[in-house]
GROMACS .gro file of C-alpha atoms in nm:
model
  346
    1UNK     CA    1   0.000   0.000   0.000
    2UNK     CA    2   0.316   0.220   0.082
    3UNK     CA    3   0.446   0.231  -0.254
    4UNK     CA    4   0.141   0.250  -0.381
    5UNK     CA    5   0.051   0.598  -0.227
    6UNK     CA    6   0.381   0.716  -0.261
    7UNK     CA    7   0.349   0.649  -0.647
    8UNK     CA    8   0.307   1.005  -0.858
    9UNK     CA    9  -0.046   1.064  -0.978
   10UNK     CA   10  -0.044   1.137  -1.334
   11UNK     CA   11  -0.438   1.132  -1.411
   12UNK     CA   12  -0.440   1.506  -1.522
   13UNK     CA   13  -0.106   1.503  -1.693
   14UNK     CA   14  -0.087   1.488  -2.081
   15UNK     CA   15   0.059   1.187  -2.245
   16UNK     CA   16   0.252   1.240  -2.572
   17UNK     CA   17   0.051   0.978  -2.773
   18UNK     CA   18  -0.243   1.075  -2.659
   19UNK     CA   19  -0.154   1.397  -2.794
   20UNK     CA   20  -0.080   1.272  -3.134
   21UNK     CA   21  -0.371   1.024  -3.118
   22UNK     CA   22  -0.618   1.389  -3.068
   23UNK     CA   23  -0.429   1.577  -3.357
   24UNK     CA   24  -0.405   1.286  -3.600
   25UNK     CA   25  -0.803   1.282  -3.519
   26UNK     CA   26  -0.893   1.657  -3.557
   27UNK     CA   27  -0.684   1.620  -3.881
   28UNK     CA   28  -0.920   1.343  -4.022
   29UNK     CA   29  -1.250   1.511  -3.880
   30UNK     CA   30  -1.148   1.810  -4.008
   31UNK     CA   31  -1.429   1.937  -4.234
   32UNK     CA   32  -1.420   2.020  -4.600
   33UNK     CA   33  -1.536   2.278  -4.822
   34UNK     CA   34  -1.862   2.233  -5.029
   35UNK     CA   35  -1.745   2.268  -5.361
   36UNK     CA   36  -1.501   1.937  -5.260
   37UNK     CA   37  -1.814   1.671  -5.187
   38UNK     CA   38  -1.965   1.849  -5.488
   39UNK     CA   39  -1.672   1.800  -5.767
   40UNK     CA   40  -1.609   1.442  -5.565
   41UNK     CA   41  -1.979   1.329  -5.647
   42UNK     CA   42  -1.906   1.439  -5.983
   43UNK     CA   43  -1.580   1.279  -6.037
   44UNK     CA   44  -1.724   0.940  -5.879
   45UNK     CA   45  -2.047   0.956  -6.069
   46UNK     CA   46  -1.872   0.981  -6.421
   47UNK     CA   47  -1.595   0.790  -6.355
   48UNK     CA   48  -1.338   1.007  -6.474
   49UNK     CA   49  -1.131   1.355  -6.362
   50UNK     CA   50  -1.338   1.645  -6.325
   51UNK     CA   51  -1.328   1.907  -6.626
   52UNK     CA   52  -1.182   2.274  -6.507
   53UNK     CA   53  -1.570   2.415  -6.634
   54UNK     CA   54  -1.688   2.201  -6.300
   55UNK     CA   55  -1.521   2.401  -6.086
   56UNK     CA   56  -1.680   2.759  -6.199
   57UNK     CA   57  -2.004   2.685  -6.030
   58UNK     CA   58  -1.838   2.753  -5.700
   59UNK     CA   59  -1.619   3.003  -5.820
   60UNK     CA   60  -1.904   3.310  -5.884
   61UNK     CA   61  -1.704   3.519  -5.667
   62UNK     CA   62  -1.369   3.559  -5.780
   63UNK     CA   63  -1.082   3.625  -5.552
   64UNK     CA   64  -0.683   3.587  -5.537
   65UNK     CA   65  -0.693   3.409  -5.191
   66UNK     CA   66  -0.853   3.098  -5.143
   67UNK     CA   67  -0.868   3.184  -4.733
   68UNK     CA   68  -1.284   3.114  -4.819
   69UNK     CA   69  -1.181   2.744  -4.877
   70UNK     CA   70  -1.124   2.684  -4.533
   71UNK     CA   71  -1.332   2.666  -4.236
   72UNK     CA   72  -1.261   2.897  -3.955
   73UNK     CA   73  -1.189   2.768  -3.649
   74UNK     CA   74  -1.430   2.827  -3.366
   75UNK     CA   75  -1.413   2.650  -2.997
   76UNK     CA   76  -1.690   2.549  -2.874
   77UNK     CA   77  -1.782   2.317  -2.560
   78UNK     CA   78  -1.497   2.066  -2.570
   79UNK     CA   79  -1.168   2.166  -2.624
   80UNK     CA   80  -1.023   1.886  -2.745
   81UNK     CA   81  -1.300   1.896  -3.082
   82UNK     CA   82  -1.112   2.223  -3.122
   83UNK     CA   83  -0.935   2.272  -3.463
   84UNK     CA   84  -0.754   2.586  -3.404
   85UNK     CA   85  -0.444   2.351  -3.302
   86UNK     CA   86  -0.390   2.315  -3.704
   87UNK     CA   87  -0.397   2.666  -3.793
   88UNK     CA   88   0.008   2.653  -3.667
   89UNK     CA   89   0.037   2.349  -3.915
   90UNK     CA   90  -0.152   2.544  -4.179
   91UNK     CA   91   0.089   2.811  -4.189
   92UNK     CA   92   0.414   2.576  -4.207
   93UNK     CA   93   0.209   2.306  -4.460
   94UNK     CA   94  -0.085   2.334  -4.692
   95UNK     CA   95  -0.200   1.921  -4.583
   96UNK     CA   96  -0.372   2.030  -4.258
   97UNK     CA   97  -0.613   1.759  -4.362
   98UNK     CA   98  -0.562   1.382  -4.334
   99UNK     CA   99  -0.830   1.166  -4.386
  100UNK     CA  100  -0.847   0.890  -4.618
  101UNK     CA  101  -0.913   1.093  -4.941
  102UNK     CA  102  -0.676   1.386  -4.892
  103UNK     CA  103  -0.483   1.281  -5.171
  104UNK     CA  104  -0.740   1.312  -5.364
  105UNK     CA  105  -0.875   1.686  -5.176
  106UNK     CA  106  -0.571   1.838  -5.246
  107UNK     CA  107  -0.528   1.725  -5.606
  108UNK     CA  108  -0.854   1.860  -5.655
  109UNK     CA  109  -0.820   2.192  -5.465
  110UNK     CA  110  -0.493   2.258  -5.705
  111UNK     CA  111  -0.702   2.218  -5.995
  112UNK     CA  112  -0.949   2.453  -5.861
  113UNK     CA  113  -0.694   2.681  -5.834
  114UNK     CA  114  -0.547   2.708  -6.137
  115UNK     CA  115  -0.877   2.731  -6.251
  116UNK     CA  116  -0.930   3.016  -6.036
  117UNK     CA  117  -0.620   3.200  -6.192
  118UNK     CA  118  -0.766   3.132  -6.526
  119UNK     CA  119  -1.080   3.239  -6.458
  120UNK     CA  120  -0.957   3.587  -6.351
  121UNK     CA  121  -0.715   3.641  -6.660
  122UNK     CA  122  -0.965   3.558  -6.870
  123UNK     CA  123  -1.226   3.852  -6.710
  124UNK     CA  124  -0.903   4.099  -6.718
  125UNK     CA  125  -0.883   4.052  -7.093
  126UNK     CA  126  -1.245   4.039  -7.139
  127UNK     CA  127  -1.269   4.358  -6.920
  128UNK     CA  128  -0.961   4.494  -7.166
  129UNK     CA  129  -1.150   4.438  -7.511
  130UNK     CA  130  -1.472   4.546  -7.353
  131UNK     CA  131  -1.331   4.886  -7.258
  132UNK     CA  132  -1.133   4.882  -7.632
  133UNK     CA  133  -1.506   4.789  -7.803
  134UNK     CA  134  -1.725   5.060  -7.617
  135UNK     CA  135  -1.436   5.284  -7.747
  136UNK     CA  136  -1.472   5.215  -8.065
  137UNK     CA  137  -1.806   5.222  -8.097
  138UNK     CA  138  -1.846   5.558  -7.950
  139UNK     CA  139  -1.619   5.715  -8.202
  140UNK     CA  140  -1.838   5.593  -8.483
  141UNK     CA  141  -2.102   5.711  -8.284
  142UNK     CA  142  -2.001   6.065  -8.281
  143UNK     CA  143  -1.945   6.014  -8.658
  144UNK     CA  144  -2.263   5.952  -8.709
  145UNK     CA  145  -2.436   6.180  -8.472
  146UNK     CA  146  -2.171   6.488  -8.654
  147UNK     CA  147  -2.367   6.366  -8.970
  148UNK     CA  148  -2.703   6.437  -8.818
  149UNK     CA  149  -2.636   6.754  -8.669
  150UNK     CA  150  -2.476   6.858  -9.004
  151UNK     CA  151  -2.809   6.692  -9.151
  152UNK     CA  152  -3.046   6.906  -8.950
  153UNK     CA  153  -2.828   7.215  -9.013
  154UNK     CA  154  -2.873   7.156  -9.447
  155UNK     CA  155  -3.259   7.051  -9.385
  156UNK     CA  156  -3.289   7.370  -9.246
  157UNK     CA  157  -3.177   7.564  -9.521
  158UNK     CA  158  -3.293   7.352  -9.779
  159UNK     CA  159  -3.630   7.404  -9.641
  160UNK     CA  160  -3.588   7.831  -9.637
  161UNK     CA  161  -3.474   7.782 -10.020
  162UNK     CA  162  -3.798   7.545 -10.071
  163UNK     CA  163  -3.601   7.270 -10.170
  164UNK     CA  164  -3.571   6.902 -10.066
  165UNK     CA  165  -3.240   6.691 -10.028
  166UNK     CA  166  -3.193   6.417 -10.238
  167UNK     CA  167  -3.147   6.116 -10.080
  168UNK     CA  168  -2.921   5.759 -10.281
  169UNK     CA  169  -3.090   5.422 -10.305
  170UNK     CA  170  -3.022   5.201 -10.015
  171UNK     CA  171  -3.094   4.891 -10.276
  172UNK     CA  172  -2.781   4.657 -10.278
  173UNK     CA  173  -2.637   4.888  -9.977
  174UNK     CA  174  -2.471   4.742  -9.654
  175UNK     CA  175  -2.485   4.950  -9.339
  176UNK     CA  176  -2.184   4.850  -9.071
  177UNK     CA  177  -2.407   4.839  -8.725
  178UNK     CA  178  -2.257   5.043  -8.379
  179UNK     CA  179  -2.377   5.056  -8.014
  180UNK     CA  180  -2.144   5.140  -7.727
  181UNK     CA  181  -2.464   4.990  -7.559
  182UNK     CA  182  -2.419   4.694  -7.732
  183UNK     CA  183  -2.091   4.646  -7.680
  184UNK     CA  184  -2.141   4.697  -7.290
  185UNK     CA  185  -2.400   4.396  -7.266
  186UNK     CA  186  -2.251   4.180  -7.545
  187UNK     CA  187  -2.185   3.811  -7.415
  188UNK     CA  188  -1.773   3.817  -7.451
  189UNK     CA  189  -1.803   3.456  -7.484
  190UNK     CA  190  -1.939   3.440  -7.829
  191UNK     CA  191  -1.763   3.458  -8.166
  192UNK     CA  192  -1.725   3.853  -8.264
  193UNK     CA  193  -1.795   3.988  -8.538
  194UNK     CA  194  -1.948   4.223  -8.823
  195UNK     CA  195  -2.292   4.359  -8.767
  196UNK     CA  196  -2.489   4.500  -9.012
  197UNK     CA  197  -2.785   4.560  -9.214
  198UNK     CA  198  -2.829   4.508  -9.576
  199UNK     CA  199  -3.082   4.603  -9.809
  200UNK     CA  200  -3.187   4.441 -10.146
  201UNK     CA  201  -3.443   4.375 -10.442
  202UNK     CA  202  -3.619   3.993 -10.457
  203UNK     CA  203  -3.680   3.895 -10.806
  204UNK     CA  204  -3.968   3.776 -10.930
  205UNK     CA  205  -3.855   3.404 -10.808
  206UNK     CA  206  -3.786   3.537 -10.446
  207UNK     CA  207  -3.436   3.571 -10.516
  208UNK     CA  208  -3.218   3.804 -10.372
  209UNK     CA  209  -3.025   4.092 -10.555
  210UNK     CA  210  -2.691   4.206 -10.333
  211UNK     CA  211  -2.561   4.390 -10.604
  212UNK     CA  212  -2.440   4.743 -10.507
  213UNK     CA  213  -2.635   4.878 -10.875
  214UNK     CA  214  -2.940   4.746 -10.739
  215UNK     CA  215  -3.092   5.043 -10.697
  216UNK     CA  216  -3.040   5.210 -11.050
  217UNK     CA  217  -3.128   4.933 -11.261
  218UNK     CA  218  -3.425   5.079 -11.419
  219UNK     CA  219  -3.758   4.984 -11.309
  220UNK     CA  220  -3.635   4.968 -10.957
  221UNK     CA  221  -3.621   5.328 -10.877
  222UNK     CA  222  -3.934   5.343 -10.665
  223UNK     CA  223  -3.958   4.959 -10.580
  224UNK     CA  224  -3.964   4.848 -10.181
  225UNK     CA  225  -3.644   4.668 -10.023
  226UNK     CA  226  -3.603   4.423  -9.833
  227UNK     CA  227  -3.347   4.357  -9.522
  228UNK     CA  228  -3.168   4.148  -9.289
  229UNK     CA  229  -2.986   4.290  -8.951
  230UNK     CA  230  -2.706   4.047  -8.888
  231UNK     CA  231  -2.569   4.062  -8.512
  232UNK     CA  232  -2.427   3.738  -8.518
  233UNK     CA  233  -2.465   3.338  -8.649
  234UNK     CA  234  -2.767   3.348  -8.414
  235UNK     CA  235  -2.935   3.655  -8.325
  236UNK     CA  236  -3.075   3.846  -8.656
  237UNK     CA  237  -3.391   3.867  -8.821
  238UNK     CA  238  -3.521   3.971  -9.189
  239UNK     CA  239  -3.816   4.194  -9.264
  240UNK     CA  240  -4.000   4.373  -9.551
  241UNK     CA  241  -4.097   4.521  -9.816
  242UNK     CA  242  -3.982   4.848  -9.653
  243UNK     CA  243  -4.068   5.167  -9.849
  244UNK     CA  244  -3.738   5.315 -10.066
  245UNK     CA  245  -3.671   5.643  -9.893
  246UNK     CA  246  -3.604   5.901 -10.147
  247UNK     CA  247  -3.540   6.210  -9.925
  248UNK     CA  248  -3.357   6.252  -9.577
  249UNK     CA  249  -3.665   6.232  -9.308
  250UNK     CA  250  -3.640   6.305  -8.942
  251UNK     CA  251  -3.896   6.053  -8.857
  252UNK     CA  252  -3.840   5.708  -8.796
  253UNK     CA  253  -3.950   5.411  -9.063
  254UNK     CA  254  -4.114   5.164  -8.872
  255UNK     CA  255  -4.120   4.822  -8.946
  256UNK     CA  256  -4.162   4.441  -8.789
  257UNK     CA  257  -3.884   4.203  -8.830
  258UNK     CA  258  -3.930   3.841  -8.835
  259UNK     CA  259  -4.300   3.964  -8.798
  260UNK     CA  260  -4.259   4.026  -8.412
  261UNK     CA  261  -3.985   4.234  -8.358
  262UNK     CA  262  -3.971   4.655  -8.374
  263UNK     CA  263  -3.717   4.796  -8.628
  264UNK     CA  264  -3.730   5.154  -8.646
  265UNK     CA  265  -3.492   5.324  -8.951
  266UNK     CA  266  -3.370   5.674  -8.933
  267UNK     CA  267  -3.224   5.767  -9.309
  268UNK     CA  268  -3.140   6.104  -9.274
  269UNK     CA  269  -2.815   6.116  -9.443
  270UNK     CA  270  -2.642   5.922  -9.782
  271UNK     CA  271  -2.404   5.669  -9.604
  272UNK     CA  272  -2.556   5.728  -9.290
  273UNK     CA  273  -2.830   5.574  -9.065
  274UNK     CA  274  -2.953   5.477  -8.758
  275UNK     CA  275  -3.174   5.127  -8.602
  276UNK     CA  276  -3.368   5.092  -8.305
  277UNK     CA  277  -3.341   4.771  -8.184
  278UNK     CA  278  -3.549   4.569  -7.944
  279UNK     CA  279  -3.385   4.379  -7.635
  280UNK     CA  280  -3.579   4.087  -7.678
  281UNK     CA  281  -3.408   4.037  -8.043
  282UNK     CA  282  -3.050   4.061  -7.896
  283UNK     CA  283  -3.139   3.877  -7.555
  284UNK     CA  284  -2.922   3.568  -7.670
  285UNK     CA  285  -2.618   3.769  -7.734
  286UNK     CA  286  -2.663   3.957  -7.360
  287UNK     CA  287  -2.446   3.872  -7.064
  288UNK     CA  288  -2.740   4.032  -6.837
  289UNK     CA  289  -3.029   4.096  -7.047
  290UNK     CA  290  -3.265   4.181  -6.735
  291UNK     CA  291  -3.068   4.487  -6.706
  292UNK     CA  292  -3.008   4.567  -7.036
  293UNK     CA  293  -3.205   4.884  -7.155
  294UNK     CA  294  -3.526   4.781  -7.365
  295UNK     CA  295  -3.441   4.965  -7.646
  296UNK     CA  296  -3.082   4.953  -7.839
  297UNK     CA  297  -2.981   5.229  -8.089
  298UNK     CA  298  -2.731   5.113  -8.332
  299UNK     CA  299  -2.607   5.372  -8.570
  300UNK     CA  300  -2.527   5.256  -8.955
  301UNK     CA  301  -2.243   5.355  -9.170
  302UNK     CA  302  -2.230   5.262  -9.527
  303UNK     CA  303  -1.999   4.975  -9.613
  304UNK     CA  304  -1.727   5.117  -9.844
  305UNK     CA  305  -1.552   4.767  -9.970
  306UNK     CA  306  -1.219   5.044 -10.171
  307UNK     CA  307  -1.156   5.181  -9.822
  308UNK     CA  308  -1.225   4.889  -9.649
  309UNK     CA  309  -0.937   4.683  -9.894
  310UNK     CA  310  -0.727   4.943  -9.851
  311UNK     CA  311  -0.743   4.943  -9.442
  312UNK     CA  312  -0.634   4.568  -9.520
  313UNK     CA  313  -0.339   4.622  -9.721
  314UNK     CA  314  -0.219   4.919  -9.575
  315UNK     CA  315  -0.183   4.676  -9.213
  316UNK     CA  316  -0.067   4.408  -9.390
  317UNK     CA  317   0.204   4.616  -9.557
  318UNK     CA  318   0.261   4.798  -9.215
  319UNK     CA  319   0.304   4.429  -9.013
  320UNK     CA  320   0.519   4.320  -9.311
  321UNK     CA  321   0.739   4.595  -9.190
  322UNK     CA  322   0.779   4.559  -8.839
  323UNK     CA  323   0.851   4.206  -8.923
  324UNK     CA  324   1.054   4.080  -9.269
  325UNK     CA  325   0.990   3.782  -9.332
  326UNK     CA  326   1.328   3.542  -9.295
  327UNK     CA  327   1.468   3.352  -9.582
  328UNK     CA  328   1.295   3.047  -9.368
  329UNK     CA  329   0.941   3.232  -9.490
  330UNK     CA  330   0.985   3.267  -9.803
  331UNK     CA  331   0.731   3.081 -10.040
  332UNK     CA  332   0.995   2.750 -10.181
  333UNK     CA  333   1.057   2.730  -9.808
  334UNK     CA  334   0.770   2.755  -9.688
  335UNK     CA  335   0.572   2.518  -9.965
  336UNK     CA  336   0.791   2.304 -10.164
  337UNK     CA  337   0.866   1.964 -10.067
  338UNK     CA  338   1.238   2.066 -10.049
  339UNK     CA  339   1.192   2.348  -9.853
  340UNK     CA  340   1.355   2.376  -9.510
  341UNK     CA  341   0.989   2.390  -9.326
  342UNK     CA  342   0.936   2.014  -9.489
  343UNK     CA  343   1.252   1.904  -9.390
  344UNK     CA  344   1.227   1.999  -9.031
  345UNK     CA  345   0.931   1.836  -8.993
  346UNK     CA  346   0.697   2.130  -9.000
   0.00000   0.00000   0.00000
C-alpha cells in the first residue's frame, strides 16, 4: 500500500501519444469545403477527372486568396474537438487535412486553383477588349451623330430655299451596325464579329439581288427593299418590303422584323443611318439581359468595300514591316517539298 501511495499521480497530466492520437483525429475530422463533396460526387459519378468548367459553379465570386476554402476555427464546448491547433500546421504546410481521401482533396483543390487564376485572366482581358469595343463604338457614334447635326443644319436651309435633299438608293447597300450599348451587354463569350444591315431587291422568283447597282437598274427606282440585320450566327432577323426612302426624313420608318420584332430606320443622311433595336431580339447575345435597356440604338455607316481593302493592305504592308519575313518564310521554303519547313518536320 506504501508504494502505492507514494506512487506520482499522473491522471491530469498529458501523455505524448495521446496527444498525437487527438491531432491525427482533428486532422481526419477536419471538415471540408462544399465545392469538394460536390466535384467528388461528380468525379465518382462519371468515372473520370473532373473538367476545369466544374469548378466555376463555386467560383461566382472571384478572388486571389482561397482563405474562403477553409473553415474557420471556432471553440466550442470541448476543447479537445477544437481545430484551431492546425492553424500553426496550416501556416508551415498546406496538408492540414488527413483523412483517407486527402490525396485526392488536395489534387482537386490545385485544380481549382489554377482554374481560379484562369478564370480571372480571362475577365481581365475580357474587361480589356470590352473597354477597347465601347471605345470604338463611341467614335463611330459621334461620326454619325456629326452627320445628323450637319443633316439638320442643311434641312434647315434647304427648307428656307424650298427645296428638298436628295437622298441615294439604299438597294444593294450594306450598313456596318454600332452601339457602345451593345458592346457593354454583349456576351464576350461568343464569336465577334461584323454587324450590319443590308438592303436588297427579290426577283420575281424570291431571289435576292446584293448587287451594289441594285438600286439604278431601271424599273427599280421606286420599288420596296427588303433587309436582314445580322448581329451574329444566331441573333438576326429579316423583314420587308420596306418603303425606298427618297429624301432625308427626321422621322423614324417603322417596321416588324421576323414579324414580331420593332425595327425603327432613321435615313437622314447618304451613307448614314440609324436602327432601333429591341432587347428581346438581342437577348441571346446579352451577358445580363434583365438589365439591359429595352431599347438599343445602333447607328449605320455605309460599307465602303475600296476603303475597307485598302485598311487591309495598308496593315498588312505595315506588319510586313515591323517584321521581314526570314529567308525560312519565303514561299519554296515555306511550300515546296524541299523546302527547309518540310525538312524539319513542319
Amino acid at each position: 500500500m506504501g508504494r502505492l501511495a507514494a506512487a506520482p499521480f499522473h491522471g491530469h497530466q498529458s501523455q505524448p501519444w495521446r496527444v498525437e492520437k487527438n491531432r491525427g483525429l482533428q486532422k481526419a475530422r477536419r471538415p471540408l469545403p462544399a465545392w469538394y463533396y460536390r466535384v467528388a460526387s461528380l468525379e465518382y459519378t462519371r468515372g473520370r477527372d473532373p473538367y476545369p468548367e466544374d469548378f466555376d459553379e463555386d467560383l461566382s465570386e472571384l478572388e486571389e486568396s482561397d482563405e474562403s476554402d477553409e473553415k474557420e476555427c471556432e471553440c466550442d464546448g470541448d476543447a479537445s474537438e477544437c481545430e484551431c491547433d492546425l492553424e500553426d500546421e496550416d501556416k508551415e504546410s498546406e496538408r492540414s487535412y488527413g483523412g483517407s481521401d486527402a490525396d485526392n482533396y488536395y489534387e482537386l483543390k490545385e485544380t481549382r486553383r489554377e482554374r481560379k487564376r484562369e478564370l480571372l485572366e480571362q475577365r481581365e482581358r475580357h474587361e480589356e477588349e470590352k473597354k477597347a469595343r465601347i471605345e470604338y463604338a463611341k467614335e463611330k457614334e459621334e461620326e454619325v451623330n456629326a452627320a445628323y447635326k450637319s443633316f439638320r443644319k442643311a434641312r434647315r436651309r434647304a427648307k428656307k430655299r424650298d427645296k428638298t435633299i436628295p437622298l441615294d438608293s439604299i438597294a444593294g447597300q450594306t450598313f456596318k451596325l454600332f452601339s457602345s450599348d451593345y458592346a457593354e451587354f454583349w456576351n464576350p463569350h461568343l464569336l465577334d464579329g461584323t454587324k450590319y444591315v443590308e438592303f436588297y431587291h427579290l426577283d420575281d422568283q424570291g431571289g435576292f439581288d446584293f448587287s451594289r447597282n441594285a438600286g439604278k437598274r431601271v424599273g427599280t427606282e421606286n420599288r420596296p427593299v427588303d433587309g436582314h440585320v445580322y448581329f451574329d450566327a444566331e441573333t438576326g432577323c429579316s423583314f420587308g418590303p420596306l418603303p425606298l426612302p427618297t429624301r432625308p426624313r427626321r422621322k423614324d420608318v417603322k417596321i416588324k422584323g421576323d414579324g414580331k420584332y420593332d425595327l425603327s430606320f432613321n435615313f437622314f443622311a447618304n451613307g448614314y443611318l440609324k436602327l432601333r433595336v429591341p432587347r428581346d431580339l438581342l437577348k441571346d447575345a446579352l451577358v445580363s439581359p434583365s438589365t439591359a435597356p429595352q431599347i438599343f440604338e445602333f447607328v449605320g455607316i455605309l460599307r465602303d468595300y475600296e476603303k475597307g481593302r485598302k485598311e487591309i493592305a495598308e496593315a498588312r504592308d505595315k506588319a510586313a514591316k515591323n517584321h521581314p519575313p526570314s529567308p525560312r518564310e519565303s514561299y519554296f521554303e515555306m511550300n515546296h517539298f524541299m523546302g527547309s519547313w518540310a525538312q524539319s518536320g513542319w
